[in-house]
Structure formats: C-alpha cells, structure tokens
PDB file of C-alpha atoms and ligand atoms in Angstrom:
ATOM      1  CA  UNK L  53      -2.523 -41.276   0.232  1.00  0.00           C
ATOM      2  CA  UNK L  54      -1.778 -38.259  -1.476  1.00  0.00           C
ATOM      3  CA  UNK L  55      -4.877 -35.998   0.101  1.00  0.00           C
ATOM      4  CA  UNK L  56      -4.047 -37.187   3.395  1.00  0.00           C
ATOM      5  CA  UNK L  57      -0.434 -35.981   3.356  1.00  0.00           C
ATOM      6  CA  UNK L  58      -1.955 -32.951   1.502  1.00  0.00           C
ATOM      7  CA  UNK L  59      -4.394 -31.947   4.648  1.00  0.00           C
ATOM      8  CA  UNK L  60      -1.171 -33.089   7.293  1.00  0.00           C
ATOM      9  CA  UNK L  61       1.069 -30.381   5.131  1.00  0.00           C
ATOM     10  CA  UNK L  62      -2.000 -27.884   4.929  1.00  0.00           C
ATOM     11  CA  UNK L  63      -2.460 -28.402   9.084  1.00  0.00           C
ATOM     12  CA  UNK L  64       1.278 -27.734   9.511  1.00  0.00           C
ATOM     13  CA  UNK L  65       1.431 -24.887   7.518  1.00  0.00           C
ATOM     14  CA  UNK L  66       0.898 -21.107   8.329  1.00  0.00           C
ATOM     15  CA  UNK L  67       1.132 -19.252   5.654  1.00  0.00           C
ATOM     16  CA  UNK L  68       0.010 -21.025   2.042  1.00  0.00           C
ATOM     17  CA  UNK L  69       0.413 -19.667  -1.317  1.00  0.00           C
ATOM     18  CA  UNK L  70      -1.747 -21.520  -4.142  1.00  0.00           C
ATOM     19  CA  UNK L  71      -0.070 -21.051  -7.519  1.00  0.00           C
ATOM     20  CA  UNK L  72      -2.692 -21.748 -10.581  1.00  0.00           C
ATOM     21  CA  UNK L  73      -2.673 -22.215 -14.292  1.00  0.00           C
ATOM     22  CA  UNK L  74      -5.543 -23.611 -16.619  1.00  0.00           C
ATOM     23  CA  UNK L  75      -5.894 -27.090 -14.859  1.00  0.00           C
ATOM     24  CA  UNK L  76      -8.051 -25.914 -12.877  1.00  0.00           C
ATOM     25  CA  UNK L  77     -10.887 -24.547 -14.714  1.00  0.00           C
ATOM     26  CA  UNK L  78     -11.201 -26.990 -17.224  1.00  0.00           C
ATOM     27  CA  UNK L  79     -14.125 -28.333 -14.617  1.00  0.00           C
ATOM     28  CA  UNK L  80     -15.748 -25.190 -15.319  1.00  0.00           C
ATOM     29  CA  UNK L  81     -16.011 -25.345 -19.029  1.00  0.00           C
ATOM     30  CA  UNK L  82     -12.854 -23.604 -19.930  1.00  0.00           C
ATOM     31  CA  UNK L  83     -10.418 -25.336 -22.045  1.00  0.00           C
ATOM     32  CA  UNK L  84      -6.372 -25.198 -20.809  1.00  0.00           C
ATOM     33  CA  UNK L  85      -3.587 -24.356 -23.782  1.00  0.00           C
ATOM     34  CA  UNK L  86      -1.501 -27.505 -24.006  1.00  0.00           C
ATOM     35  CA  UNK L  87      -4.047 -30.658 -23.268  1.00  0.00           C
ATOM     36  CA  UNK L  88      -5.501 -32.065 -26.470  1.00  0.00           C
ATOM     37  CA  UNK L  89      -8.254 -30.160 -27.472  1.00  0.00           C
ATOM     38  CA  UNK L  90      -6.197 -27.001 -25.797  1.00  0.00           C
ATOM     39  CA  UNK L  91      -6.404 -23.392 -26.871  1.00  0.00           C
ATOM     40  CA  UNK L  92      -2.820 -23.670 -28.712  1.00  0.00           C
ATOM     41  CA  UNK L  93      -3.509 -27.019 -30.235  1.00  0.00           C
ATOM     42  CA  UNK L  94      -6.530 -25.229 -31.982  1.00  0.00           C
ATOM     43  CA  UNK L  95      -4.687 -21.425 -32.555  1.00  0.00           C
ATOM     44  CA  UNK L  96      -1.219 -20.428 -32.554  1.00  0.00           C
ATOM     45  CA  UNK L  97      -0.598 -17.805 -30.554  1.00  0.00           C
ATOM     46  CA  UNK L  98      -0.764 -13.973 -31.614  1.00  0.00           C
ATOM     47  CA  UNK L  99       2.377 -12.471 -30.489  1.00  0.00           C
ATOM     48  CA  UNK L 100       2.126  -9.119 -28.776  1.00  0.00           C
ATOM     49  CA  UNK L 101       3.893  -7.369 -31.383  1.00  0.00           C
ATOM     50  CA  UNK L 102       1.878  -8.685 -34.369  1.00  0.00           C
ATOM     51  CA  UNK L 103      -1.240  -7.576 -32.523  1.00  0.00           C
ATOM     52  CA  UNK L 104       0.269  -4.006 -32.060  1.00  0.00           C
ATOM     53  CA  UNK L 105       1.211  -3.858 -35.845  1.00  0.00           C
ATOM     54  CA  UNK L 106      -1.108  -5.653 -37.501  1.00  0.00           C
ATOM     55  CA  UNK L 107      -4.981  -4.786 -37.929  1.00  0.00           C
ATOM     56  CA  UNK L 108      -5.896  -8.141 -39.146  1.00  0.00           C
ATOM     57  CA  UNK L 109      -4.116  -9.869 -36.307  1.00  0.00           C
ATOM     58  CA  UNK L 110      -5.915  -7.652 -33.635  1.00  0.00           C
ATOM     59  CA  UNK L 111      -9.574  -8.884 -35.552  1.00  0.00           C
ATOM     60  CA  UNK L 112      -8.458 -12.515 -35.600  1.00  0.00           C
ATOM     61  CA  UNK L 113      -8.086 -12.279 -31.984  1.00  0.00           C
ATOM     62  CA  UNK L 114     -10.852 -10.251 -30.954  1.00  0.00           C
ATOM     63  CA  UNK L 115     -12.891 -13.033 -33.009  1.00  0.00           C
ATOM     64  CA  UNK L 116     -11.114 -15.093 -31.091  1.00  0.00           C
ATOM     65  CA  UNK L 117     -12.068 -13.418 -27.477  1.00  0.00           C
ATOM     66  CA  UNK L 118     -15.619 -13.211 -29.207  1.00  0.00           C
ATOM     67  CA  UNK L 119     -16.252 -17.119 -29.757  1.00  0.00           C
ATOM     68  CA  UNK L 120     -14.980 -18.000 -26.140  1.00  0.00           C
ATOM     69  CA  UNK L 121     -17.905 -15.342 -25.030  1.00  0.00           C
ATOM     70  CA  UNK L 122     -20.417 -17.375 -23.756  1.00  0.00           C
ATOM     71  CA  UNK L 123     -17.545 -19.629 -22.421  1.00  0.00           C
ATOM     72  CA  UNK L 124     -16.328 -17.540 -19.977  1.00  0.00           C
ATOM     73  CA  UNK L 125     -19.990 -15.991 -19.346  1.00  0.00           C
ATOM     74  CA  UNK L 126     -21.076 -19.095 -17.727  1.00  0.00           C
ATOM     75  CA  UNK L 127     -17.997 -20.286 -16.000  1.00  0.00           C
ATOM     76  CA  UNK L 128     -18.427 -20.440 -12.116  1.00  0.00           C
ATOM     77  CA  UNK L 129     -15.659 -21.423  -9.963  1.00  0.00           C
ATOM     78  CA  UNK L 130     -15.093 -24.894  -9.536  1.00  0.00           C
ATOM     79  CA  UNK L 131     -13.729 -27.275  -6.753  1.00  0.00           C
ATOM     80  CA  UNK L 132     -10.340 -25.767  -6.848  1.00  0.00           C
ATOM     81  CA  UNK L 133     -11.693 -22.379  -6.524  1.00  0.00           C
ATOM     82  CA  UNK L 134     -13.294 -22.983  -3.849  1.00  0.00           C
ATOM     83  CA  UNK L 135     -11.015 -24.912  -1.373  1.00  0.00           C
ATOM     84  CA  UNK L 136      -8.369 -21.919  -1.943  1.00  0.00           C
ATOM     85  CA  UNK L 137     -11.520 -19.644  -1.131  1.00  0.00           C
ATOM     86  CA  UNK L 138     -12.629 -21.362   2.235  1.00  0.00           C
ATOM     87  CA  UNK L 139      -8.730 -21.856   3.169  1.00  0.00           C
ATOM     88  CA  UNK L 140      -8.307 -18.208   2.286  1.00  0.00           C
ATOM     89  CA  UNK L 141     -11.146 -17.070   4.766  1.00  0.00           C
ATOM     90  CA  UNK L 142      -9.826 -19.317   7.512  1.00  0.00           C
ATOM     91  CA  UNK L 143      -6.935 -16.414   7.339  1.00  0.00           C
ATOM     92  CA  UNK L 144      -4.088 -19.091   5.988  1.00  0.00           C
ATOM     93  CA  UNK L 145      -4.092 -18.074   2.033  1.00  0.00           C
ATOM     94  CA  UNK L 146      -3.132 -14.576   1.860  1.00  0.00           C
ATOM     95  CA  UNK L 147      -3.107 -14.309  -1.817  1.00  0.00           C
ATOM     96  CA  UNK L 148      -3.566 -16.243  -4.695  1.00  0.00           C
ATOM     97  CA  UNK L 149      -0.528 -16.264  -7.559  1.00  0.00           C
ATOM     98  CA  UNK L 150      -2.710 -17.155 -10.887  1.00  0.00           C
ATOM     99  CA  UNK L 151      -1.599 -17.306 -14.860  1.00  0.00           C
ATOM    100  CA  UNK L 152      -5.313 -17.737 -15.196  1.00  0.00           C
ATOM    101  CA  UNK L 153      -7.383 -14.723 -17.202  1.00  0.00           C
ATOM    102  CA  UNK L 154     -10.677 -16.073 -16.071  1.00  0.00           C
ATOM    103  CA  UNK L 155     -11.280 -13.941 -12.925  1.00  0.00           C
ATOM    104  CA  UNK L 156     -12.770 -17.440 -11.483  1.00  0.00           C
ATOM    105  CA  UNK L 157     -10.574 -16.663  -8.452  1.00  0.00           C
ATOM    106  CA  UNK L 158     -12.303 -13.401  -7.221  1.00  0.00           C
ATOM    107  CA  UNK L 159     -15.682 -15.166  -8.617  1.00  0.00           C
ATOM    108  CA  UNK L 160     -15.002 -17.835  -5.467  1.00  0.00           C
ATOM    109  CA  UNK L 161     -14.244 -14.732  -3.191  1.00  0.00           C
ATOM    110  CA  UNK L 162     -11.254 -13.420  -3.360  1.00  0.00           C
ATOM    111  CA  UNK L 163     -11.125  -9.620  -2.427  1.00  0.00           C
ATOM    112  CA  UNK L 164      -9.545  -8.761  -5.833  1.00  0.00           C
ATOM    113  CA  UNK L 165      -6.335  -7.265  -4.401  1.00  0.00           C
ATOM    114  CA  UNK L 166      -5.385 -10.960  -3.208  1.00  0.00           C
ATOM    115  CA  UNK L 167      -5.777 -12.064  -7.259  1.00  0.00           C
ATOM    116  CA  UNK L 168      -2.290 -11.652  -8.670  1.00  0.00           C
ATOM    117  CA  UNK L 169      -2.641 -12.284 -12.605  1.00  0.00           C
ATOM    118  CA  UNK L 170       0.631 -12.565 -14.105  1.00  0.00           C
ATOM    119  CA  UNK L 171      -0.896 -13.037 -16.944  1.00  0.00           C
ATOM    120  CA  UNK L 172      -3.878 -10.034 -16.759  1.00  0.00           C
ATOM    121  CA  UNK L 173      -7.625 -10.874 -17.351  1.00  0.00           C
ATOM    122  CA  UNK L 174      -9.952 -11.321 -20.213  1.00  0.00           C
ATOM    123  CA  UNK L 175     -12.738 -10.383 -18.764  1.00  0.00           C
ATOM    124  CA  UNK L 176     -12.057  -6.653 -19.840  1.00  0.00           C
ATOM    125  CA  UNK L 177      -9.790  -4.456 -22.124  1.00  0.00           C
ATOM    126  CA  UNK L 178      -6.903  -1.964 -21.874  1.00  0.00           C
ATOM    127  CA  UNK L 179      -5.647   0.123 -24.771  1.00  0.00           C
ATOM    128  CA  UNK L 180      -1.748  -1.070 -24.977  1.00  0.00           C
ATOM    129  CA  UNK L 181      -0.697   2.783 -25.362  1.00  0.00           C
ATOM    130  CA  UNK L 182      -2.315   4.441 -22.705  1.00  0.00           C
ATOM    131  CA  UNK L 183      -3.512   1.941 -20.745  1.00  0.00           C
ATOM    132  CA  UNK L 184      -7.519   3.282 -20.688  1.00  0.00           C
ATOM    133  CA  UNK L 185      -9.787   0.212 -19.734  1.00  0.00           C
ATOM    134  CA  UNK L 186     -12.576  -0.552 -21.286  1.00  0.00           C
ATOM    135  CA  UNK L 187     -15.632  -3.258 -21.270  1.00  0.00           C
ATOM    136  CA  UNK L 188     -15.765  -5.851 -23.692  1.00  0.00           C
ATOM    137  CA  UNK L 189     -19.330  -4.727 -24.887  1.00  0.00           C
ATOM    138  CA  UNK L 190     -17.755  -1.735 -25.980  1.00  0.00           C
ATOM    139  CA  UNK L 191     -15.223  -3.258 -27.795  1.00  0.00           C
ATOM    140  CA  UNK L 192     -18.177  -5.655 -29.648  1.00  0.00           C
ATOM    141  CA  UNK L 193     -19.957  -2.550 -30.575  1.00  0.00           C
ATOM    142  CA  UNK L 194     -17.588  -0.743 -32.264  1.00  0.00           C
ATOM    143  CA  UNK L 195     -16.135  -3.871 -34.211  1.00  0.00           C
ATOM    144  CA  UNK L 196     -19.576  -4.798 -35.275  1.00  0.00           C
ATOM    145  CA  UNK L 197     -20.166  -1.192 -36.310  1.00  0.00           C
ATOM    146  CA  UNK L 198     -17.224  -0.585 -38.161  1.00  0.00           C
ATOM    147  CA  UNK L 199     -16.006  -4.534 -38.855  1.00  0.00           C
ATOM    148  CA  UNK L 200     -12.411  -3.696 -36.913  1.00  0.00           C
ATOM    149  CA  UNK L 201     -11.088  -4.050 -33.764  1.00  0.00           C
ATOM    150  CA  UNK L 202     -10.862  -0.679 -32.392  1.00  0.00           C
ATOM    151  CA  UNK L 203      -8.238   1.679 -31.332  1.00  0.00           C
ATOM    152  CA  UNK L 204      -8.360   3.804 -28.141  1.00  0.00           C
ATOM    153  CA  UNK L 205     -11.153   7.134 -28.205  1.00  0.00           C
ATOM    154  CA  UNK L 206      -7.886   8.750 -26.042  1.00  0.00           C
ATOM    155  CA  UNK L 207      -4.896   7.659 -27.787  1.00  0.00           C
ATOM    156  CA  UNK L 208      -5.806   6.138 -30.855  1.00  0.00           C
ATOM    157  CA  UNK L 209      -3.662   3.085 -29.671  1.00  0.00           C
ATOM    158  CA  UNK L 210      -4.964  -0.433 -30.353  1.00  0.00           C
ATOM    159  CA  UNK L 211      -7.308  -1.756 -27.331  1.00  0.00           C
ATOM    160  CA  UNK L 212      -6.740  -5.690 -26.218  1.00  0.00           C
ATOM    161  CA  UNK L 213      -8.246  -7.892 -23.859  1.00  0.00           C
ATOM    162  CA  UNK L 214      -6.206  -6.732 -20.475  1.00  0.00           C
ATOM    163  CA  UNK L 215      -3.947 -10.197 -21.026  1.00  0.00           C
ATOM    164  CA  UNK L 216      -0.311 -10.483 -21.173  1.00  0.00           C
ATOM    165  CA  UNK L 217       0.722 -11.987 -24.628  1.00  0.00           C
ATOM    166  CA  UNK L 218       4.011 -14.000 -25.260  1.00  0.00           C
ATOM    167  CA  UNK L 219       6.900 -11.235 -26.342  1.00  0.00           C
ATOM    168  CA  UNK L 220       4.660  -8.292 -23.924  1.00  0.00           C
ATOM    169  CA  UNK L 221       5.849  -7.168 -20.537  1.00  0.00           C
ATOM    170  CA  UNK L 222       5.103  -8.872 -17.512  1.00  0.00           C
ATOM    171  CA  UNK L 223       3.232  -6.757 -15.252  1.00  0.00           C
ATOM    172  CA  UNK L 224       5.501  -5.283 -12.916  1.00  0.00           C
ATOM    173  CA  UNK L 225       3.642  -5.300  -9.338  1.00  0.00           C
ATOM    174  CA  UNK L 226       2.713  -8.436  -9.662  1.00  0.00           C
ATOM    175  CA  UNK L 227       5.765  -9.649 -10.151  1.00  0.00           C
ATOM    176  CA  UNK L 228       7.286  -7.684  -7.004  1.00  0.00           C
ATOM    177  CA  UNK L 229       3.838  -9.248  -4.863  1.00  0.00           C
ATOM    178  CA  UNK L 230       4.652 -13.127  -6.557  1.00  0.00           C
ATOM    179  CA  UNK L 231       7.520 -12.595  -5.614  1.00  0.00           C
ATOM    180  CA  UNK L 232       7.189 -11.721  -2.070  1.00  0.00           C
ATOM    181  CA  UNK L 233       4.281 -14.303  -1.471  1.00  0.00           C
ATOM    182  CA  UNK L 234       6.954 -16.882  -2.800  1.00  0.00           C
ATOM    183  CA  UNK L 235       9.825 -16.240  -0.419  1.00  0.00           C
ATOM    184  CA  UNK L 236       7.617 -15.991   2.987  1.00  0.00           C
ATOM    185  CA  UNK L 237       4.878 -18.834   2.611  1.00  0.00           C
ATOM    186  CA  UNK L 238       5.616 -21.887   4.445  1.00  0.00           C
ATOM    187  CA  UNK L 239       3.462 -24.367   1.573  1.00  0.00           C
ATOM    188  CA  UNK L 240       3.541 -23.440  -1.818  1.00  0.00           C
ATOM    189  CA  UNK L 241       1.100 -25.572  -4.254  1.00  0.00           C
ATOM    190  CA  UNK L 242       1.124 -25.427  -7.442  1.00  0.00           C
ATOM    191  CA  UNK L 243      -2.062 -26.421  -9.265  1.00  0.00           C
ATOM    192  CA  UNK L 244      -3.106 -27.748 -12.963  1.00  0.00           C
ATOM    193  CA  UNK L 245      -0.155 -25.887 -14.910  1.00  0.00           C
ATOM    194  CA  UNK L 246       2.660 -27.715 -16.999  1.00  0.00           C
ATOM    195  CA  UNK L 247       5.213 -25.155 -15.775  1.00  0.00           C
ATOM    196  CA  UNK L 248       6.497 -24.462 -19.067  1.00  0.00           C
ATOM    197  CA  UNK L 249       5.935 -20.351 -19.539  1.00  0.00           C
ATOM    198  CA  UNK L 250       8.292 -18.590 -18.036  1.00  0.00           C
ATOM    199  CA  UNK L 251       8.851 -16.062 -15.990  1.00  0.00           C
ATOM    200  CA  UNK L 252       5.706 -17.406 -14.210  1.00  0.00           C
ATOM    201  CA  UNK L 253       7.370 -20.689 -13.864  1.00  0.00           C
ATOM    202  CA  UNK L 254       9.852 -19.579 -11.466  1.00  0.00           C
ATOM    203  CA  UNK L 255       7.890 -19.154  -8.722  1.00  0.00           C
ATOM    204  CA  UNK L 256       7.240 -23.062  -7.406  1.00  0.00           C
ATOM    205  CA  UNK L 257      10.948 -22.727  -7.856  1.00  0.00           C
ATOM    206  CA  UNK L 258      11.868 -19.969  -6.220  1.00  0.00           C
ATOM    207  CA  UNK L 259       9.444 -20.955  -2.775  1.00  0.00           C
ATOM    208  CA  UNK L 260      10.948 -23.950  -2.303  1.00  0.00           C
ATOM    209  CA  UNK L 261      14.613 -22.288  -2.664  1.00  0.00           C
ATOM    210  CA  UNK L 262      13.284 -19.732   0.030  1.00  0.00           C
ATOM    211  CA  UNK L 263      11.920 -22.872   2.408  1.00  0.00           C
ATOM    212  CA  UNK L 264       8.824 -23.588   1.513  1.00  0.00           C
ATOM    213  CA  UNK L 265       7.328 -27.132   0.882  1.00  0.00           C
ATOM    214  CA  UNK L 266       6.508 -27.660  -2.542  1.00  0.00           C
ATOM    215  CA  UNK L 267       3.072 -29.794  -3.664  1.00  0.00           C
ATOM    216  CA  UNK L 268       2.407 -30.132  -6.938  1.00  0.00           C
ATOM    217  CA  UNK L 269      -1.170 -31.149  -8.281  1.00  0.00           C
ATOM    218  CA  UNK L 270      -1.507 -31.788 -12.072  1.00  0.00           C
ATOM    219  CA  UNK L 271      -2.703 -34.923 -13.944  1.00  0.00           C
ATOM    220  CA  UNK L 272       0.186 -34.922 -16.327  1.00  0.00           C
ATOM    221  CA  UNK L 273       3.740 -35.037 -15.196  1.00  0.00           C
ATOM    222  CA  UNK L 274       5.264 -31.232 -14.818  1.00  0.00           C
ATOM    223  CA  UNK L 275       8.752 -30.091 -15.669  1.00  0.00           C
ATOM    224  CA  UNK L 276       9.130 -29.450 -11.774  1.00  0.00           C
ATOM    225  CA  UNK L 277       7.726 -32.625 -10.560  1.00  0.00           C
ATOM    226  CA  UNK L 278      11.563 -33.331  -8.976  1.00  0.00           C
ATOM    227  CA  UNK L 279      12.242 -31.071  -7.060  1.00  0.00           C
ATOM    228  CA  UNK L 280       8.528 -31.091  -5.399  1.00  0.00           C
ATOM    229  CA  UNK L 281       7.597 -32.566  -1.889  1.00  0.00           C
ATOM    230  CA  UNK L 282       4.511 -33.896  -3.071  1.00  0.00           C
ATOM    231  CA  UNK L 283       3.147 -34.494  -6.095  1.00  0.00           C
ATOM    232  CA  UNK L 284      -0.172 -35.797  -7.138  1.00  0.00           C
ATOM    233  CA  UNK L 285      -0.830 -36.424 -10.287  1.00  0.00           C
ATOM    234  CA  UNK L 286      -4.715 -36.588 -10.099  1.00  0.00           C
ATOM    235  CA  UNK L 287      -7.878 -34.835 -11.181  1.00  0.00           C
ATOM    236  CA  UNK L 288      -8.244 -31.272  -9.285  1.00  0.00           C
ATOM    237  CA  UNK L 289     -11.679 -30.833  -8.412  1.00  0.00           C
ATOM    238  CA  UNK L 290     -11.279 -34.263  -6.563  1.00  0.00           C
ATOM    239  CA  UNK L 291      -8.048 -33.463  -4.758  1.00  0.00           C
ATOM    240  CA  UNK L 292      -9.351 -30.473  -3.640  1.00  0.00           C
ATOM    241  CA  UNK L 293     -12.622 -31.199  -2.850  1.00  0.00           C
ATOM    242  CA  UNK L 294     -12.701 -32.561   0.649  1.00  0.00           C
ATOM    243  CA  UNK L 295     -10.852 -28.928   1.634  1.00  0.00           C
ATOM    244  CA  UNK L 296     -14.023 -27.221   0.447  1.00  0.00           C
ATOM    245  CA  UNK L 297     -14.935 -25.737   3.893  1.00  0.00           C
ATOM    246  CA  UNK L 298     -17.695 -23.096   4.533  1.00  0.00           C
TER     247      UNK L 298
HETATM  248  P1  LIG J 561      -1.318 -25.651 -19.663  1.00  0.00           P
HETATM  249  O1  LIG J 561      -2.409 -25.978 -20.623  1.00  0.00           O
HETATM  250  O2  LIG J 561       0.055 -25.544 -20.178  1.00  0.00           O
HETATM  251  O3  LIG J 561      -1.291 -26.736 -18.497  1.00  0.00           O
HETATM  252  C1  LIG J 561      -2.460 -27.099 -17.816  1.00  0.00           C
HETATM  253  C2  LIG J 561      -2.176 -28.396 -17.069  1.00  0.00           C
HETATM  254  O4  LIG J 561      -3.347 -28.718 -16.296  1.00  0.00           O
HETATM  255  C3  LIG J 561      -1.918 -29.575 -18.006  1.00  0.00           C
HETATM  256  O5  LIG J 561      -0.694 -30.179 -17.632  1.00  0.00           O
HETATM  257  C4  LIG J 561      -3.109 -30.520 -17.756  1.00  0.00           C
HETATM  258  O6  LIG J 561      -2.723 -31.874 -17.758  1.00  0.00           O
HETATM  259  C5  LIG J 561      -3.574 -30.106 -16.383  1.00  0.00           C
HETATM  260  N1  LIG J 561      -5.024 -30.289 -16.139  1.00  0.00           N
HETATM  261  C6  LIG J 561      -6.049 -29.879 -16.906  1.00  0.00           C
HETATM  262  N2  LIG J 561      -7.230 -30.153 -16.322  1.00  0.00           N
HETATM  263  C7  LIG J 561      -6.941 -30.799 -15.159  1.00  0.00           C
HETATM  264  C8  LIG J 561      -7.737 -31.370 -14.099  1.00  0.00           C
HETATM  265  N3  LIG J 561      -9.069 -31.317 -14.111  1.00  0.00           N
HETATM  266  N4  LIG J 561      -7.082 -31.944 -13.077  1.00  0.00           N
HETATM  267  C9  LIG J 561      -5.712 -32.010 -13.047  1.00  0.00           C
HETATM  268  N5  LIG J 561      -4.922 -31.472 -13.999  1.00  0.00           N
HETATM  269  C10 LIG J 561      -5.527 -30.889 -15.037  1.00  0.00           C
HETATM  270  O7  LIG J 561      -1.784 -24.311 -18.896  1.00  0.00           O
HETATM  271  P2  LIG J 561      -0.880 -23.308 -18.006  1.00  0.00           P
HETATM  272  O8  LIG J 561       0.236 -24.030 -17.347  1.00  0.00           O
HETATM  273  O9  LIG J 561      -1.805 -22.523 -17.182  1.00  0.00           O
HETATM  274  O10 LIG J 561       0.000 -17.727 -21.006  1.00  0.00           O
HETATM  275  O11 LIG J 561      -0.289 -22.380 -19.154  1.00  0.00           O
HETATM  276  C11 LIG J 561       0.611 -21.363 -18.804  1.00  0.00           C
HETATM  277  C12 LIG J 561       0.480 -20.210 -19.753  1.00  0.00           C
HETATM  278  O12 LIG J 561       0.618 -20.654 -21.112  1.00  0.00           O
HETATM  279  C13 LIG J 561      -0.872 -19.535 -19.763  1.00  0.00           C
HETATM  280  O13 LIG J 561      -1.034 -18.627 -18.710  1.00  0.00           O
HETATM  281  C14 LIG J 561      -0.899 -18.840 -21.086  1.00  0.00           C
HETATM  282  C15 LIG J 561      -0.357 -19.968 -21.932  1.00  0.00           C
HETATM  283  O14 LIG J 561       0.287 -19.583 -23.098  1.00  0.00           O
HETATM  284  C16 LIG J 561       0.076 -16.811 -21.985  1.00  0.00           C
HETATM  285  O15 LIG J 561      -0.625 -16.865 -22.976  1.00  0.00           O
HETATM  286  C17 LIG J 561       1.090 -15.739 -21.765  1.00  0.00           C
HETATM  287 ZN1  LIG J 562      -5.011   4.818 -25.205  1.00  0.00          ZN
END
C-alpha cells in the first residue's frame, strides 16, 4: 500500500525534507483556504497593498485575525505534526519547509530555527515599515480603545499579523534556506497543499529536479501529482500516524 512504500522510502532515505500547507491542520480545528468551507471560499483575500493603503482594509482583517482567535488558541499539533517531530528527533528531518502561519510545527517541537514559514506567522505582528514586532494583545487593545487597527508607536507604519500577503515580498532567508533544504534532501514530501501559490510551489519541483524522491500526500489531486514518486491521496493524520514515534 501506499504507507508501506511510504516507511520503505522513509528507511532509505537520509536526509528528509517535509513540505506543508493547510492540509494538515485541518485535524486540529483550523480550516485550509481552498476546501469547501475554506478561508477564501468565505473571504477574498486582502492584498498587501490594500492593507498598506487602506484603514478600513487593515480593520476588516484584523477582525478577521480576531474571530479566528480562539481558533488558533486551542489548536495543538496533530498527527502530521507529530510524525515530522519524532522523525525530526531521530536526526533525519533537518528542517521543516511550511506555508502554514499556525506555529503548530514548533508547537510539536521543532527548535524554531528548523520552522521555515514562507508564508510568516499569525501568531504575532510586525509593523510593515519598520519591521517592530509586536503581540497580538497589544494590537486588541489599542483597536478596542481607539476602534482602528493601529499603526507602529516607532514608525507610525501600519502593524499586521507577521504573514506574507499575496502581492508582499517573500521573505528572503527563507527562501535562500527552502531552497537549500530542496536541492540536498534525498525524500522530499509534500503534505496537504494544492500546490497552486507560487513561489512556494516550486519547491516539490525543484527537489525532485535536484534528485530527490518526490511523495505527495493530499486527499485531492495536486497540480504536481505527475511528476511525483508517490502519491497518496488519503487523509493525513492517518497516513502519518503509524510514523508517530516517541
Ligand atoms: P489549500 O487550501 O490550497 O490546500 C490544502 C489541501 O489540503 C487541499 O488540497 C485539501 O484537499 C487538503 N487537505 C485538507 N485537509 C486534509 C486532510 N486531513 N488530509 C489530506 N488532505 C487534506 O492550502 P495551501 O496549499 O496550504 O498563502 O495554500 C497555499 C497558500 O494559499 C497558503 O499558504 C496561503 C493561501 O493563500 C497566502 O495567503 C500567501
Ligand atoms: Zn514601524
């Protein structure tokens, strides 16, 4: 079956690199972007550059971030998580690649370094000018005080979840480290993303044009399902299961 050849390919290997997108915390509570009942069936995305020029776009999606609050509060790493956590202290995950915001991944115990988020992390805020951080609670404080989304105390630059928005820049170390981790694993696995948002996309890609072997676990068909060793089009948390170790 699939989850035999998985563990074979996982024995062979040396070096894996676990690429992850929503998929696999929907076990956990949080909803992907493109299933039914996804996060951009319900919203259309904010742009980057209507959130830097608009005030009422940046308070539509802090209300946004606000309503998903006790969402992400209560998430705890799920089946996935943890089989890339146990295969990661058996010394043959160095890193995780994620699109995922959720911080799940360094929740399961991943030293944070070994957590590269293409796409940033919701679980805190960044002004977009200067790049101060701040914590959510501050950001709920001040908009409930003053019924805005605030700007930055150093800049005066509007603050936003630390996420990477469609038309913003990637984030340029991670994209060096991806890319790295990409070209020198030996397995590359791609788990519960559609592989449709690019540049992220190109990384399954780019492994298996560097060597690796490619797996691909997702319950709906991907766009990169042909070029894959091994897909398996089944639920995570059960795929991944049995390779929750200690
Ligand atoms: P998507 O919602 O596009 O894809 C998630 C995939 O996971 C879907 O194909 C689902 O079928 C599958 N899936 C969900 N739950 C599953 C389960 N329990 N078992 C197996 N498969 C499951 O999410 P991503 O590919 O992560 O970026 O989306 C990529 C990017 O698009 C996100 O990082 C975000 C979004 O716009 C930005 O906003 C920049
Ligand atoms: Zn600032």
């Amino acid at each position: 079956s699939g989850v035999e050849r998985l563990g074979d390919m996982i024995a062979e290997a040396k070096t894996i690199v676990p690429f992850t997108g929503a998929g696999i915390s929907t076990e956990c509570g949080i909803p992907d972007f493109r299933s039914p009942g996804g996060l951009w069936m319900r919203n259309r995305p904010i742009p980057f550059d209507e959130f830097a020029t608009s005030q009422e776009a940046r308070d539509e999606s802090w209300r946004r971030r606000f309503a998903m609050e006790a969402t992400f509060a209560a998430a705890k790493p799920g089946r996935g998580h943890r089989a890339l956590a146990s295969l990661y202290r058996a010394g043959k995950v160095p890193a995780v690649i994620t699109q995922n915001i959720d911080n799940l991944h360094q929740a399961s115990g991943f030293a944070a370094e070994h957590v590269i988020e293409l796409h940033g992390n919701t679980t805190y805020a960044r002004c977009i000018g200067c790049g101060q951080t701040y914590q959510l609670d501050w950001v709920k404080r001040r908009f409930e005080e003053d019924g805005a989304a605030p700007d930055c105390t150093v800049c005066d630059e509007p603050v936003k979840t630390a996420t990477i928005s469609f038309g913003q820049m990637m984030p340029e170390d991670e994209m060096q480290r991806a890319t790295e981790l990409s070209r020198d694993c030996d397995l590359f696995i791609a788990i519960g993303s559609s592989l449709v948002v690019w540049p992220a996309a190109g990384f399954p890609m780019m492994a298996k044009n560097c060597g690796a072997r490619l797996v691909i676990i997702n319950r709906e068909p991907t766009e990169q399902d042909d070029i894959a060793d091994l897909v398996i089009r089944h639920d995570i948390g059960e795929t991944l299961g049995p390779f929750v170790g200690n």
